[in-house]
Amino acid sequence: MATNARNAIKKGVSIYLMVTSVVLVLMMIFGVIMLLNQGNVIKISAQTFYKVMTIHGTGMIGIASLGGSAILWYFLSKYIHLNPKILFANLILSLIGVVMILVAIFGFNFSDGWTFLYPLPSFSSKLNGLTGALLFLFGLLLLGVGYLVMYFYLAARLIKEYGGLGKSLGWDYIFRGKKGYGPPAAVVATTMVIIANSVGILAGATALVESIVNILNPNFAFDPMLAKHLTYAFGHIFANCTIYMAVIAVYEVLSEYTGRPWKSNKVFLIAWNFSTLFTLMIYTHHLLMDFAVPEWMLIIGQIFSYANGLPVMVITAYGALMIVFRSDMKWDFASSMFFLSMFGWVAGAVPAIIDATIVVNHVMHNTKWVPGHFHTYMGMGVIAMIFGFMYYFNKMEGTQKQKGIDKYAIFTYFVFFSGLTGSFLYAGKISAPRRWAEHLPQWTGSDQVGALCGVFIIIAAIIFTTRFFIGLRDVGKNTPTKSFKRVS
């Protein structure tokens, strides 16, 4: 890869990570504010709470996706030539969308939650004016356009390089008996994300456009149940794809550290192909409480939510154990975060699978059990991978060395994140509702424990972020890394 292109990619990735790290800390602060309010430690108005809830949910998923995109782009550039302008185009569109969303929430009091469920935006526009609702919806739409531009470009590059997305998913090895190993793990994972997330974003865009038209022309109406399907298909797929992008770092870095290549054998390829299909199907477990949904869709939601935990998660977690076993690998911040993130991913899937059981879902889905599972795999899975990659990036592209404070920060982060998610799951067990600004006295104890844990998580995250920004000063002083040498 030409030096100029490599430098542009490095610059783009560093900007992505700077934005990601700062916004992550800010979203964590918003999360603690909500817990403090629910725990009656502080008092904010209900409207302020729901505004904070809206930006916390929207912002956390959006910024996790931005960090995952940096990981995907950085490692994929090892295998195919990429145009850095596309990376910057996605960033610019995303930032414009984020500004629109922030203005909508804090400038025009939009507080309908990340789900923007029809017809809530229409009701909001009547209450607080058209501007806030339209800014929020158009902001999300612009974010989606940015990612579609990136995904369609990546799809075109993979098709040119491998002869089709089927081939970059390893179909030659699965169905046509081709011998050897399939495309690199980064290529397989990228292909899966392109297919799944493009479908999800298009589903969400459909609901957004219909809602915008409904606000501008109230005589235009559409099926609320269809709108909910489109919205949750988008939300569930988009959230899942954050970890499928970030996990590329686990494959690449653990392989590099141990000196053992993570080979795309047939089992690995089959697992990722199944996950591509299942990720598109299992959003229906969010609709198990909707009696109007056809029974066959609810069955799919339950059965395939069970099955989805097996293909990639088990293969990746088991593979991480095997590649590290007796490898004499030197542990540092990056390898520790990536290895521990496997625990977060697996642990987060367990309460999710429990919640996907219909009889449990009817009781637990609208409780804090759901954010309990979500924060486990997001905070100790996806975000841990992003923090690990931040260190790895500075180490490979600069001269950053591990310090004693890093070990304490890792310990603090995972111990207190376990406490936070445990408080959520316990709150779900005692039927504390999610998305409520006020809690009954018997629920506030778990909120207070969660807020205390959140404070320590923020401290750890600030240490991670500060160390990252300090390390950026030396980026470029290292010799060009093999991560940017194109592999044939």
CSV table of C-alpha atoms in Angstrom, one decimal:
chain,number,residue,atom,x,y,z
A,1,MET,CA,0.0,0.0,0.0
A,2,ALA,CA,1.3,3.4,-0.9
A,3,THR,CA,2.7,5.4,2.0
A,4,ASN,CA,0.2,8.3,1.5
A,5,ALA,CA,-2.8,6.0,1.6
A,6,ARG,CA,-1.4,4.3,4.7
A,7,ASN,CA,-0.9,7.6,6.4
A,8,ALA,CA,-4.4,8.7,5.5
A,9,ILE,CA,-5.9,5.5,6.8
A,10,LYS,CA,-3.9,5.9,10.0
A,11,LYS,CA,-5.1,9.4,10.4
A,12,GLY,CA,-8.7,8.4,9.8
A,13,VAL,CA,-8.6,5.6,12.3
A,14,SER,CA,-7.0,7.8,14.9
A,15,ILE,CA,-9.7,10.5,14.4
A,16,TYR,CA,-12.4,7.8,14.7
A,17,LEU,CA,-10.9,6.5,17.9
A,18,MET,CA,-10.5,10.0,19.4
A,19,VAL,CA,-14.2,10.7,18.8
A,20,THR,CA,-15.2,7.3,20.0
A,21,SER,CA,-13.3,7.5,23.3
A,22,VAL,CA,-14.6,10.9,24.2
A,23,VAL,CA,-18.2,10.2,23.4
A,24,LEU,CA,-18.0,6.8,25.2
A,25,VAL,CA,-17.1,8.6,28.5
A,26,LEU,CA,-19.8,11.2,27.9
A,27,MET,CA,-22.4,8.4,27.3
A,28,MET,CA,-21.3,6.7,30.5
A,29,ILE,CA,-21.8,9.9,32.5
A,30,PHE,CA,-25.3,10.1,31.1
A,31,GLY,CA,-25.9,6.5,32.2
A,32,VAL,CA,-24.9,7.2,35.7
A,33,ILE,CA,-27.1,10.3,35.8
A,34,MET,CA,-30.1,8.2,35.0
A,35,LEU,CA,-29.2,5.6,37.7
A,36,LEU,CA,-28.7,8.4,40.3
A,37,ASN,CA,-32.1,9.8,39.4
A,38,GLN,CA,-33.8,6.4,39.6
A,39,GLY,CA,-32.1,5.7,42.9
A,40,ASN,CA,-33.4,9.0,44.3
A,41,VAL,CA,-29.8,10.3,44.9
A,42,ILE,CA,-30.4,13.3,42.6
A,43,LYS,CA,-33.6,14.7,41.1
A,44,ILE,CA,-34.0,15.7,37.5
A,45,SER,CA,-37.3,16.3,35.7
A,46,ALA,CA,-39.0,13.4,33.8
A,47,GLN,CA,-38.5,15.2,30.5
A,48,THR,CA,-34.8,15.7,31.2
A,49,PHE,CA,-34.5,12.0,32.1
A,50,TYR,CA,-36.1,10.9,28.8
A,51,LYS,CA,-33.9,13.3,26.9
A,52,VAL,CA,-30.8,11.8,28.5
A,53,MET,CA,-32.2,8.3,27.9
A,54,THR,CA,-32.7,9.0,24.3
A,55,ILE,CA,-29.1,10.3,23.7
A,56,HIS,CA,-27.6,7.6,25.9
A,57,GLY,CA,-29.2,4.8,23.9
A,58,THR,CA,-28.7,6.4,20.5
A,59,GLY,CA,-25.2,7.6,21.2
A,60,MET,CA,-23.8,4.5,22.8
A,61,ILE,CA,-24.8,2.2,19.9
A,62,GLY,CA,-23.7,4.8,17.3
A,63,ILE,CA,-20.3,5.4,18.9
A,64,ALA,CA,-19.7,1.7,19.3
A,65,SER,CA,-20.3,1.3,15.6
A,66,LEU,CA,-17.9,4.1,14.9
A,67,GLY,CA,-15.2,2.4,16.9
A,68,GLY,CA,-16.0,-1.0,15.3
A,69,SER,CA,-15.7,0.6,11.9
A,70,ALA,CA,-12.2,1.9,12.8
A,71,ILE,CA,-11.2,-1.6,13.7
A,72,LEU,CA,-12.7,-3.1,10.6
A,73,TRP,CA,-11.0,-0.6,8.3
A,74,TYR,CA,-7.6,-0.8,9.9
A,75,PHE,CA,-7.3,-4.6,9.6
A,76,LEU,CA,-9.2,-5.0,6.3
A,77,SER,CA,-6.6,-2.7,4.7
A,78,LYS,CA,-4.1,-5.6,5.2
A,79,TYR,CA,-5.9,-7.6,2.6
A,80,ILE,CA,-7.4,-5.2,0.1
A,81,HIS,CA,-6.6,-1.7,-1.0
A,82,LEU,CA,-9.1,0.8,0.5
A,83,ASN,CA,-9.8,4.5,-0.4
A,84,PRO,CA,-9.4,6.5,2.8
A,85,LYS,CA,-11.8,9.1,1.4
A,86,ILE,CA,-14.7,6.7,2.0
A,87,LEU,CA,-13.7,6.4,5.6
A,88,PHE,CA,-13.7,10.2,6.0
A,89,ALA,CA,-17.0,10.5,4.1
A,90,ASN,CA,-18.7,8.2,6.7
A,91,LEU,CA,-17.2,10.1,9.5
A,92,ILE,CA,-18.4,13.5,8.2
A,93,LEU,CA,-21.9,12.2,7.5
A,94,SER,CA,-22.0,10.6,11.0
A,95,LEU,CA,-20.8,13.8,12.7
A,96,ILE,CA,-23.4,15.9,10.9
A,97,GLY,CA,-26.1,13.4,11.9
A,98,VAL,CA,-24.9,13.4,15.5
A,99,VAL,CA,-25.1,17.2,15.7
A,100,MET,CA,-28.6,17.1,14.3
A,101,ILE,CA,-29.6,14.5,16.9
A,102,LEU,CA,-28.1,16.5,19.7
A,103,VAL,CA,-29.9,19.7,18.6
A,104,ALA,CA,-33.1,17.8,18.3
A,105,ILE,CA,-32.8,16.4,21.9
A,106,PHE,CA,-31.4,19.3,23.8
A,107,GLY,CA,-32.5,22.2,21.7
A,108,PHE,CA,-36.1,21.0,20.8
A,109,ASN,CA,-36.9,18.5,23.6
A,110,PHE,CA,-37.2,15.4,21.5
A,111,SER,CA,-37.2,12.5,24.0
A,112,ASP,CA,-38.9,9.5,22.3
A,113,GLY,CA,-36.0,7.1,22.9
A,114,TRP,CA,-33.7,5.6,20.3
A,115,THR,CA,-36.5,3.4,19.0
A,116,PHE,CA,-38.4,6.4,17.4
A,117,LEU,CA,-41.5,4.1,17.3
A,118,TYR,CA,-44.2,5.2,15.1
A,119,PRO,CA,-46.3,7.2,15.8
A,120,LEU,CA,-44.4,8.6,18.8
A,121,PRO,CA,-42.4,11.1,16.7
A,122,SER,CA,-45.7,12.5,15.3
A,123,PHE,CA,-47.0,13.0,18.8
A,124,SER,CA,-43.7,14.6,19.8
A,125,SER,CA,-43.9,17.0,16.9
A,126,LYS,CA,-47.4,18.1,18.0
A,127,LEU,CA,-46.2,18.6,21.5
A,128,ASN,CA,-42.8,20.3,21.0
A,129,GLY,CA,-42.9,21.3,17.3
A,130,LEU,CA,-41.9,19.8,14.0
A,131,THR,CA,-38.2,20.8,14.2
A,132,GLY,CA,-37.0,18.5,16.9
A,133,ALA,CA,-38.7,15.4,15.5
A,134,LEU,CA,-37.5,16.1,12.0
A,135,LEU,CA,-34.0,16.9,13.1
A,136,PHE,CA,-33.8,13.6,15.0
A,137,LEU,CA,-35.2,11.5,12.2
A,138,PHE,CA,-33.2,13.1,9.5
A,139,GLY,CA,-30.0,12.9,11.7
A,140,LEU,CA,-30.5,9.2,12.0
A,141,LEU,CA,-31.2,8.9,8.3
A,142,LEU,CA,-27.9,10.7,7.5
A,143,LEU,CA,-26.0,8.3,9.9
A,144,GLY,CA,-27.5,5.4,7.9
A,145,VAL,CA,-26.5,6.9,4.6
A,146,GLY,CA,-22.9,7.3,5.8
A,147,TYR,CA,-22.7,3.6,6.7
A,148,LEU,CA,-24.4,2.5,3.5
A,149,VAL,CA,-21.8,4.5,1.5
A,150,MET,CA,-19.1,2.7,3.3
A,151,TYR,CA,-20.6,-0.8,3.1
A,152,PHE,CA,-21.5,-0.5,-0.6
A,153,TYR,CA,-17.9,0.6,-1.3
A,154,LEU,CA,-16.5,-2.3,0.8
A,155,ALA,CA,-18.8,-4.7,-1.0
A,156,ALA,CA,-17.6,-3.5,-4.4
A,157,ARG,CA,-13.9,-3.9,-3.3
A,158,LEU,CA,-14.6,-7.4,-2.0
A,159,ILE,CA,-16.4,-8.4,-5.1
A,160,LYS,CA,-13.5,-7.2,-7.3
A,161,GLU,CA,-10.9,-8.9,-5.0
A,162,TYR,CA,-12.6,-12.2,-4.4
A,163,GLY,CA,-15.1,-12.5,-7.3
A,164,GLY,CA,-18.3,-12.1,-5.2
A,165,LEU,CA,-19.6,-11.8,-1.6
A,166,GLY,CA,-20.3,-15.5,-1.6
A,167,LYS,CA,-16.7,-16.2,-2.2
A,168,SER,CA,-15.6,-13.8,0.5
A,169,LEU,CA,-17.9,-15.7,2.8
A,170,GLY,CA,-16.1,-18.9,1.9
A,171,TRP,CA,-18.8,-20.5,-0.2
A,172,ASP,CA,-16.1,-22.1,-2.5
A,173,TYR,CA,-14.8,-24.0,0.5
A,174,ILE,CA,-18.3,-24.9,2.0
A,175,PHE,CA,-20.2,-25.9,-1.1
A,176,ARG,CA,-17.7,-26.5,-3.9
A,177,GLY,CA,-15.1,-28.5,-2.1
A,178,LYS,CA,-12.2,-26.1,-2.5
A,179,LYS,CA,-9.3,-27.3,-0.5
A,180,GLY,CA,-7.3,-25.3,2.1
A,181,TYR,CA,-8.4,-22.3,4.1
A,182,GLY,CA,-10.9,-19.6,3.2
A,183,PRO,CA,-10.5,-15.9,3.1
A,184,PRO,CA,-9.0,-14.2,6.2
A,185,ALA,CA,-11.2,-13.8,9.2
A,186,ALA,CA,-11.3,-10.0,8.8
A,187,VAL,CA,-12.7,-10.5,5.2
A,188,VAL,CA,-15.3,-13.0,6.3
A,189,ALA,CA,-16.5,-10.8,9.2
A,190,THR,CA,-16.6,-7.7,7.0
A,191,THR,CA,-18.7,-9.5,4.4
A,192,MET,CA,-21.1,-10.6,7.1
A,193,VAL,CA,-21.4,-7.1,8.5
A,194,ILE,CA,-22.0,-5.6,5.0
A,195,ILE,CA,-24.8,-8.0,4.2
A,196,ALA,CA,-26.6,-7.9,7.6
A,197,ASN,CA,-26.1,-4.2,8.5
A,198,SER,CA,-27.1,-3.0,5.0
A,199,VAL,CA,-30.4,-4.9,5.3
A,200,GLY,CA,-30.9,-3.5,8.8
A,201,ILE,CA,-30.1,0.1,7.9
A,202,LEU,CA,-32.4,-0.1,4.9
A,203,ALA,CA,-35.2,-1.4,7.2
A,204,GLY,CA,-34.6,1.4,9.6
A,205,ALA,CA,-34.5,4.0,6.8
A,206,THR,CA,-37.9,2.8,5.5
A,207,ALA,CA,-39.4,3.4,9.0
A,208,LEU,CA,-37.7,6.8,9.3
A,209,VAL,CA,-38.9,8.0,5.9
A,210,GLU,CA,-42.5,6.8,6.6
A,211,SER,CA,-42.4,8.6,9.9
A,212,ILE,CA,-41.1,11.8,8.3
A,213,VAL,CA,-43.8,11.7,5.7
A,214,ASN,CA,-46.4,11.1,8.4
A,215,ILE,CA,-45.2,14.2,10.3
A,216,LEU,CA,-45.3,16.4,7.2
A,217,ASN,CA,-48.6,14.9,6.1
A,218,PRO,CA,-50.7,13.4,8.9
A,219,ASN,CA,-53.1,12.0,6.4
A,220,PHE,CA,-50.4,9.5,5.5
A,221,ALA,CA,-50.5,6.5,7.8
A,222,PHE,CA,-49.0,3.0,7.9
A,223,ASP,CA,-49.2,-0.1,9.9
A,224,PRO,CA,-47.7,0.5,13.4
A,225,MET,CA,-46.8,-3.2,13.7
A,226,LEU,CA,-44.9,-3.1,10.4
A,227,ALA,CA,-43.1,0.0,11.6
A,228,LYS,CA,-42.1,-1.7,14.8
A,229,HIS,CA,-40.7,-4.7,12.9
A,230,LEU,CA,-38.7,-2.4,10.7
A,231,THR,CA,-37.4,-0.4,13.6
A,232,TYR,CA,-36.4,-3.4,15.7
A,233,ALA,CA,-34.9,-5.2,12.7
A,234,PHE,CA,-32.7,-2.1,12.3
A,235,GLY,CA,-31.8,-1.7,16.0
A,236,HIS,CA,-31.1,-5.3,16.7
A,237,ILE,CA,-29.0,-5.9,13.6
A,238,PHE,CA,-27.1,-2.6,14.0
A,239,ALA,CA,-26.3,-3.3,17.6
A,240,ASN,CA,-25.1,-6.9,16.9
A,241,CYS,CA,-22.9,-5.8,14.0
A,242,THR,CA,-20.9,-3.5,16.4
A,243,ILE,CA,-19.4,-6.6,18.0
A,244,TYR,CA,-19.0,-8.4,14.6
A,245,MET,CA,-16.8,-5.5,13.5
A,246,ALA,CA,-14.9,-5.2,16.7
A,247,VAL,CA,-14.2,-8.9,17.0
A,248,ILE,CA,-11.9,-8.6,14.0
A,249,ALA,CA,-9.3,-7.2,16.4
A,250,VAL,CA,-9.5,-10.3,18.5
A,251,TYR,CA,-8.8,-12.5,15.5
A,252,GLU,CA,-5.9,-10.3,14.2
A,253,VAL,CA,-4.2,-9.3,17.5
A,254,LEU,CA,-4.3,-12.6,19.3
A,255,SER,CA,-3.1,-14.3,16.2
A,256,GLU,CA,-0.2,-11.8,16.0
A,257,TYR,CA,0.7,-12.0,19.6
A,258,THR,CA,0.7,-15.8,19.8
A,259,GLY,CA,2.3,-16.3,16.4
A,260,ARG,CA,-0.5,-18.7,15.5
A,261,PRO,CA,-2.6,-17.8,12.5
A,262,TRP,CA,-6.4,-17.8,13.0
A,263,LYS,CA,-7.3,-20.0,10.1
A,264,SER,CA,-10.6,-19.8,8.3
A,265,ASN,CA,-11.4,-23.5,8.2
A,266,LYS,CA,-14.7,-24.9,7.1
A,267,VAL,CA,-16.2,-24.9,10.6
A,268,PHE,CA,-15.3,-21.3,11.0
A,269,LEU,CA,-16.8,-20.3,7.6
A,270,ILE,CA,-20.0,-22.3,8.2
A,271,ALA,CA,-20.4,-20.6,11.6
A,272,TRP,CA,-20.1,-17.1,10.1
A,273,ASN,CA,-22.5,-18.0,7.3
A,274,PHE,CA,-25.1,-19.2,9.8
A,275,SER,CA,-24.6,-16.0,11.9
A,276,THR,CA,-25.2,-13.9,8.8
A,277,LEU,CA,-28.6,-15.6,8.4
A,278,PHE,CA,-29.6,-15.7,12.0
A,279,THR,CA,-28.7,-12.1,12.7
A,280,LEU,CA,-31.3,-11.1,10.1
A,281,MET,CA,-34.0,-13.3,11.7
A,282,ILE,CA,-33.7,-13.0,15.5
A,283,TYR,CA,-34.9,-9.4,16.0
A,284,THR,CA,-38.4,-11.0,16.4
A,285,HIS,CA,-37.5,-12.0,20.0
A,286,HIS,CA,-38.1,-8.3,20.8
A,287,LEU,CA,-41.7,-8.8,19.6
A,288,LEU,CA,-42.6,-11.9,21.7
A,289,MET,CA,-45.1,-9.8,23.8
A,290,ASP,CA,-47.0,-8.6,20.7
A,291,PHE,CA,-49.9,-11.0,20.4
A,292,ALA,CA,-50.7,-9.7,16.8
A,293,VAL,CA,-47.4,-11.1,15.5
A,294,PRO,CA,-47.8,-14.3,13.5
A,295,GLU,CA,-47.0,-17.3,15.7
A,296,TRP,CA,-44.4,-18.7,13.3
A,297,MET,CA,-42.4,-15.4,13.6
A,298,LEU,CA,-42.4,-15.7,17.4
A,299,ILE,CA,-41.2,-19.3,17.1
A,300,ILE,CA,-38.4,-18.2,14.9
A,301,GLY,CA,-37.5,-15.5,17.4
A,302,GLN,CA,-37.2,-18.0,20.2
A,303,ILE,CA,-35.5,-20.9,18.4
A,304,PHE,CA,-33.0,-19.0,16.4
A,305,SER,CA,-32.1,-16.7,19.3
A,306,TYR,CA,-30.9,-19.9,21.0
A,307,ALA,CA,-29.1,-21.0,17.9
A,308,ASN,CA,-27.4,-17.6,17.2
A,309,GLY,CA,-25.2,-18.0,20.3
A,310,LEU,CA,-23.5,-21.0,18.8
A,311,PRO,CA,-22.1,-20.2,15.4
A,312,VAL,CA,-19.7,-17.3,15.9
A,313,MET,CA,-19.7,-16.6,19.7
A,314,VAL,CA,-18.7,-20.2,20.6
A,315,ILE,CA,-16.3,-20.6,17.7
A,316,THR,CA,-14.6,-17.3,18.6
A,317,ALA,CA,-14.5,-17.8,22.3
A,318,TYR,CA,-13.2,-21.4,22.0
A,319,GLY,CA,-10.8,-20.3,19.3
A,320,ALA,CA,-9.4,-17.6,21.6
A,321,LEU,CA,-8.8,-20.1,24.3
A,322,MET,CA,-7.1,-22.5,22.0
A,323,ILE,CA,-4.9,-20.0,20.3
A,324,VAL,CA,-3.7,-18.6,23.6
A,325,PHE,CA,-3.3,-22.1,25.3
A,326,ARG,CA,0.4,-22.8,25.9
A,327,SER,CA,1.4,-20.0,23.5
A,328,ASP,CA,3.8,-18.2,25.9
A,329,MET,CA,2.1,-15.0,24.8
A,330,LYS,CA,3.2,-11.8,26.5
A,331,TRP,CA,0.2,-10.3,28.1
A,332,ASP,CA,-0.3,-6.5,27.8
A,333,PHE,CA,-3.2,-4.1,27.8
A,334,ALA,CA,-4.5,-5.1,24.4
A,335,SER,CA,-4.3,-8.8,24.7
A,336,SER,CA,-5.8,-8.7,28.2
A,337,MET,CA,-8.8,-6.6,27.0
A,338,PHE,CA,-9.4,-8.7,24.0
A,339,PHE,CA,-9.2,-12.0,25.9
A,340,LEU,CA,-11.5,-10.7,28.7
A,341,SER,CA,-13.9,-9.3,26.1
A,342,MET,CA,-14.7,-12.9,25.1
A,343,PHE,CA,-16.0,-13.4,28.7
A,344,GLY,CA,-18.2,-10.3,28.3
A,345,TRP,CA,-19.6,-11.5,25.0
A,346,VAL,CA,-20.4,-15.0,26.3
A,347,ALA,CA,-21.7,-13.8,29.6
A,348,GLY,CA,-23.9,-11.2,27.9
A,349,ALA,CA,-25.5,-13.8,25.7
A,350,VAL,CA,-26.7,-16.0,28.6
A,351,PRO,CA,-29.4,-13.6,30.0
A,352,ALA,CA,-30.3,-12.8,26.4
A,353,ILE,CA,-31.0,-16.4,25.6
A,354,ILE,CA,-33.0,-16.7,28.8
A,355,ASP,CA,-35.0,-13.6,27.8
A,356,ALA,CA,-35.7,-15.1,24.4
A,357,THR,CA,-37.7,-17.8,26.0
A,358,ILE,CA,-41.4,-16.8,25.4
A,359,VAL,CA,-42.7,-17.6,28.9
A,360,VAL,CA,-39.8,-15.7,30.5
A,361,ASN,CA,-40.0,-12.9,28.0
A,362,HIS,CA,-43.6,-12.1,28.9
A,363,VAL,CA,-42.4,-11.4,32.5
A,364,MET,CA,-38.9,-10.0,32.1
A,365,HIS,CA,-38.6,-8.2,28.8
A,366,ASN,CA,-39.8,-4.8,30.0
A,367,THR,CA,-37.6,-5.0,33.1
A,368,LYS,CA,-34.0,-4.0,33.7
A,369,TRP,CA,-33.0,-7.6,32.9
A,370,VAL,CA,-32.7,-6.5,29.2
A,371,PRO,CA,-30.3,-3.7,29.8
A,372,GLY,CA,-28.5,-6.1,32.1
A,373,HIS,CA,-27.8,-8.5,29.2
A,374,PHE,CA,-27.1,-5.7,26.8
A,375,HIS,CA,-24.6,-3.8,29.0
A,376,THR,CA,-22.8,-7.1,29.6
A,377,TYR,CA,-22.0,-7.9,26.0
A,378,MET,CA,-21.7,-4.2,25.0
A,379,GLY,CA,-19.6,-2.9,27.9
A,380,MET,CA,-17.5,-5.9,28.6
A,381,GLY,CA,-17.5,-7.1,25.0
A,382,VAL,CA,-17.7,-4.5,22.3
A,383,ILE,CA,-16.4,-1.5,24.3
A,384,ALA,CA,-13.6,-3.6,25.9
A,385,MET,CA,-12.5,-4.6,22.3
A,386,ILE,CA,-12.4,-0.9,21.3
A,387,PHE,CA,-10.4,0.1,24.3
A,388,GLY,CA,-8.0,-2.7,23.7
A,389,PHE,CA,-7.6,-1.7,20.0
A,390,MET,CA,-6.9,1.9,21.1
A,391,TYR,CA,-3.8,0.7,23.0
A,392,TYR,CA,-2.8,-1.7,20.2
A,393,PHE,CA,-3.1,1.1,17.6
A,394,ASN,CA,-0.8,3.4,19.7
A,395,LYS,CA,1.6,0.6,20.3
A,396,MET,CA,1.9,-0.5,16.7
A,397,GLU,CA,1.9,3.0,15.1
A,398,GLY,CA,3.7,4.7,17.9
A,399,THR,CA,5.8,3.9,20.9
A,400,GLN,CA,3.3,3.5,23.7
A,401,LYS,CA,4.3,1.1,26.5
A,402,GLN,CA,2.2,-0.4,29.2
A,403,LYS,CA,2.3,1.1,32.7
A,404,GLY,CA,1.2,-0.1,36.1
A,405,ILE,CA,-1.9,2.1,36.1
A,406,ASP,CA,-3.2,0.2,33.0
A,407,LYS,CA,-3.5,-3.1,35.0
A,408,TYR,CA,-5.4,-1.4,37.8
A,409,ALA,CA,-7.7,0.3,35.3
A,410,ILE,CA,-8.4,-3.0,33.6
A,411,PHE,CA,-9.2,-4.6,36.9
A,412,THR,CA,-11.4,-1.7,38.0
A,413,TYR,CA,-13.2,-1.7,34.7
A,414,PHE,CA,-14.2,-5.4,34.6
A,415,VAL,CA,-14.9,-5.8,38.3
A,416,PHE,CA,-17.2,-2.8,38.5
A,417,PHE,CA,-18.8,-3.5,35.1
A,418,SER,CA,-19.7,-6.9,36.5
A,419,GLY,CA,-21.2,-5.1,39.5
A,420,LEU,CA,-23.2,-2.8,37.2
A,421,THR,CA,-24.6,-5.5,35.0
A,422,GLY,CA,-25.3,-7.6,38.1
A,423,SER,CA,-27.3,-4.7,39.6
A,424,PHE,CA,-29.4,-4.6,36.3
A,425,LEU,CA,-30.0,-8.3,36.3
A,426,TYR,CA,-31.0,-8.3,39.9
A,427,ALA,CA,-33.3,-5.3,39.3
A,428,GLY,CA,-34.9,-7.3,36.5
A,429,LYS,CA,-35.4,-10.2,38.9
A,430,ILE,CA,-37.4,-8.0,41.2
A,431,SER,CA,-39.4,-6.6,38.3
A,432,ALA,CA,-37.9,-3.1,38.2
A,433,PRO,CA,-39.0,-1.6,34.9
A,434,ARG,CA,-36.7,-0.2,32.3
A,435,ARG,CA,-37.2,3.2,30.8
A,436,TRP,CA,-38.9,4.6,33.8
A,437,ALA,CA,-37.7,7.9,35.2
A,438,GLU,CA,-39.0,7.2,38.8
A,439,HIS,CA,-38.6,3.9,40.7
A,440,LEU,CA,-40.4,2.6,43.8
A,441,PRO,CA,-38.4,2.5,47.1
A,442,GLN,CA,-37.9,-1.3,46.8
A,443,TRP,CA,-36.1,-0.8,43.5
A,444,THR,CA,-33.8,2.1,44.3
A,445,GLY,CA,-31.1,-0.1,46.1
A,446,SER,CA,-30.1,-1.7,42.8
A,447,ASP,CA,-30.0,1.7,41.1
A,448,GLN,CA,-27.7,3.1,43.7
A,449,VAL,CA,-25.3,0.1,43.5
A,450,GLY,CA,-25.3,0.4,39.7
A,451,ALA,CA,-24.6,4.2,39.9
A,452,LEU,CA,-21.7,3.6,42.3
A,453,CYS,CA,-20.2,0.9,40.0
A,454,GLY,CA,-20.8,3.3,37.1
A,455,VAL,CA,-18.6,6.0,38.7
A,456,PHE,CA,-15.6,3.6,38.9
A,457,ILE,CA,-16.2,2.5,35.3
A,458,ILE,CA,-16.0,6.1,34.2
A,459,ILE,CA,-12.8,6.5,36.2
A,460,ALA,CA,-11.3,3.5,34.4
A,461,ALA,CA,-12.6,4.8,31.0
A,462,ILE,CA,-11.0,8.2,31.6
A,463,ILE,CA,-7.7,6.5,32.3
A,464,PHE,CA,-8.0,4.5,29.1
A,465,THR,CA,-8.9,7.6,27.1
A,466,THR,CA,-6.2,9.8,28.7
A,467,ARG,CA,-3.5,7.2,28.0
A,468,PHE,CA,-4.8,6.9,24.4
A,469,PHE,CA,-4.5,10.6,23.8
A,470,ILE,CA,-1.1,10.8,25.4
A,471,GLY,CA,0.0,7.9,23.2
A,472,LEU,CA,-1.2,9.6,20.0
A,473,ARG,CA,1.6,12.1,20.3
A,474,ASP,CA,4.1,9.4,19.3
A,475,VAL,CA,2.0,7.9,16.5
A,476,GLY,CA,4.0,7.9,13.3
A,477,LYS,CA,7.4,7.7,15.1
A,478,ASN,CA,7.3,3.9,14.8
A,479,THR,CA,8.4,2.1,11.6
A,480,PRO,CA,5.6,1.1,9.3
A,481,THR,CA,3.8,-1.9,10.7
A,482,LYS,CA,3.0,-5.1,8.9
A,483,SER,CA,-0.6,-4.4,9.7
A,484,PHE,CA,-0.5,-2.1,6.6
A,485,LYS,CA,1.4,-4.3,4.2
A,486,ARG,CA,-1.0,-5.8,1.8
A,487,VAL,CA,-1.3,-9.6,2.1
A,488,SER,CA,-1.8,-11.5,-1.1
